[in-house]
CSV table of C-alpha atoms in Angstrom, one decimal:
chain,number,residue,atom,x,y,z
A,1,MET,CA,132.5,189.6,71.2
A,2,GLU,CA,132.6,188.0,67.7
A,3,TYR,CA,131.3,184.5,67.1
A,4,LYS,CA,131.8,182.4,64.0
A,5,LEU,CA,129.7,179.3,63.2
A,6,GLU,CA,132.2,176.5,63.0
A,7,HIS,CA,130.2,173.3,62.7
A,8,VAL,CA,126.8,171.6,62.9
A,9,ALA,CA,126.6,168.2,64.6
A,10,ILE,CA,124.2,165.7,63.2
A,11,LEU,CA,123.2,162.3,64.8
A,12,CYS,CA,123.1,159.7,62.0
A,13,GLN,CA,122.2,155.9,61.9
A,14,ASP,CA,125.1,154.9,59.6
A,15,LEU,CA,128.2,156.9,59.8
A,16,LYS,CA,129.9,155.5,56.7
A,17,ALA,CA,126.8,156.0,54.5
A,18,SER,CA,126.5,159.6,55.8
A,19,ILE,CA,130.2,160.2,55.0
A,20,ALA,CA,129.7,158.8,51.4
A,21,PHE,CA,126.6,161.0,51.0
A,22,TYR,CA,128.4,164.3,51.9
A,23,GLU,CA,131.5,163.3,49.9
A,24,LYS,CA,129.5,162.4,46.8
A,25,LEU,CA,127.0,165.2,46.7
A,26,PHE,CA,129.0,168.1,48.2
A,27,GLY,CA,132.6,167.1,47.5
A,28,GLY,CA,133.3,166.9,51.2
A,29,LYS,CA,136.4,165.5,52.8
A,30,ALA,CA,136.0,163.4,55.9
A,31,THR,CA,138.4,163.5,58.8
A,32,PRO,CA,139.5,160.2,60.3
A,33,ILE,CA,136.7,158.5,62.4
A,34,ARG,CA,137.3,158.9,66.1
A,35,LYS,CA,135.6,157.7,69.3
A,36,GLY,CA,133.8,160.4,71.3
A,37,SER,CA,134.0,160.7,75.0
A,38,ALA,CA,130.5,159.3,75.3
A,39,GLY,CA,131.4,156.2,73.3
A,40,TYR,CA,130.0,157.2,69.8
A,41,ASP,CA,132.0,157.2,66.6
A,42,PHE,CA,132.3,160.6,64.8
A,43,CYS,CA,134.1,162.6,62.2
A,44,PHE,CA,133.9,166.0,60.5
A,45,ILE,CA,133.1,166.6,56.9
A,46,ASN,CA,134.8,169.7,55.5
A,47,ILE,CA,133.1,171.3,52.6
A,48,ASP,CA,134.8,174.2,50.8
A,49,GLY,CA,133.2,177.5,51.8
A,50,ALA,CA,130.9,176.1,54.5
A,51,ALA,CA,131.0,175.4,58.2
A,52,ALA,CA,132.0,171.8,58.9
A,53,ILE,CA,129.4,169.1,59.5
A,54,GLN,CA,130.1,166.8,62.5
A,55,LEU,CA,128.6,163.3,61.9
A,56,MET,CA,127.9,161.4,65.1
A,57,GLU,CA,126.7,157.8,64.9
A,58,SER,CA,123.6,157.1,67.0
A,59,ASN,CA,121.5,154.1,67.7
A,60,GLY,CA,118.6,156.3,68.9
A,61,LYS,CA,117.8,159.9,68.3
A,62,LEU,CA,118.6,161.3,64.8
A,63,GLY,CA,119.0,164.9,63.5
A,64,VAL,CA,120.7,168.0,64.7
A,65,HIS,CA,122.5,167.4,68.0
A,66,HIS,CA,124.3,170.8,68.4
A,67,TYR,CA,125.9,173.6,66.5
A,68,GLY,CA,129.2,175.0,67.4
A,69,PHE,CA,130.7,178.5,67.4
A,70,VAL,CA,134.3,179.7,68.0
A,71,ALA,CA,135.1,182.7,70.1
A,72,ASP,CA,138.5,184.2,71.0
A,73,ASP,CA,137.6,184.4,74.8
A,74,VAL,CA,135.4,181.6,76.1
A,75,GLU,CA,135.7,182.8,79.7
A,76,GLN,CA,134.3,186.2,78.7
A,77,ALA,CA,131.6,184.5,76.6
A,78,ALA,CA,130.5,182.3,79.5
A,79,GLN,CA,130.4,185.3,81.8
A,80,ASP,CA,128.3,187.3,79.2
A,81,PHE,CA,125.9,184.4,78.7
A,82,ARG,CA,125.4,183.9,82.4
A,83,GLN,CA,124.6,187.6,82.9
A,84,LYS,CA,122.0,187.3,80.1
A,85,GLY,CA,120.4,184.3,81.9
A,86,ALA,CA,121.7,181.5,79.6
A,87,LYS,CA,121.8,177.9,80.9
A,88,ILE,CA,125.3,176.6,80.6
A,89,ILE,CA,125.1,172.8,80.8
A,90,ARG,CA,128.7,171.8,80.5
A,91,GLU,CA,132.2,173.2,80.6
A,92,ASN,CA,135.5,171.7,79.3
A,93,ARG,CA,138.9,172.8,80.6
A,94,ASP,CA,142.4,172.0,79.5
A,95,ALA,CA,145.1,170.4,81.7
A,96,LYS,CA,145.9,173.9,83.1
A,97,GLY,CA,142.3,174.6,84.1
A,98,LYS,CA,141.7,177.1,81.3
A,99,LEU,CA,138.1,177.1,80.0
A,100,THR,CA,138.2,175.9,76.4
A,101,THR,CA,134.6,175.0,75.6
A,102,ILE,CA,131.1,175.6,77.0
A,103,PHE,CA,127.8,174.1,76.0
A,104,LEU,CA,124.5,176.0,76.6
A,105,GLU,CA,121.0,175.2,75.7
A,106,ASP,CA,118.7,177.1,73.4
A,107,PRO,CA,114.9,177.5,74.0
A,108,ASN,CA,114.3,174.4,71.9
A,109,GLY,CA,116.6,172.1,73.9
A,110,LEU,CA,119.3,172.1,71.2
A,111,GLU,CA,122.9,172.4,72.5
A,112,ILE,CA,125.2,175.3,71.4
A,113,GLU,CA,128.9,174.7,71.7
A,114,VAL,CA,131.2,177.8,72.1
A,115,ARG,CA,134.9,176.9,72.0
A,116,LEU,CA,138.3,178.4,71.3
A,117,PRO,CA,139.5,178.1,67.7
A,118,ARG,CA,141.3,174.8,66.9
């Protein structure tokens, strides 16, 4: 199975200030701000030659929330991870029931997202 780092998600206090920072210093381009399923505002910053940065506005905890990989077969990835003793903490499925995204936890408590390519 091949995995490609797709993004790193960062919890930030001020979403607009964080967008301005990554645009100014790294030439990043922000996607439109959206509302996450848990109620937080977020966007992605795309920087040439780098994995995207997902900025997630937070009133509490700050720092890295999760990092995300893409894989061509999430069902197989989930099966492989379970066989290796990984703790899968959440699964997302599409309207047809196909597994599209899993979240697992690393030894430090950070979340790892593995999803189908967009």
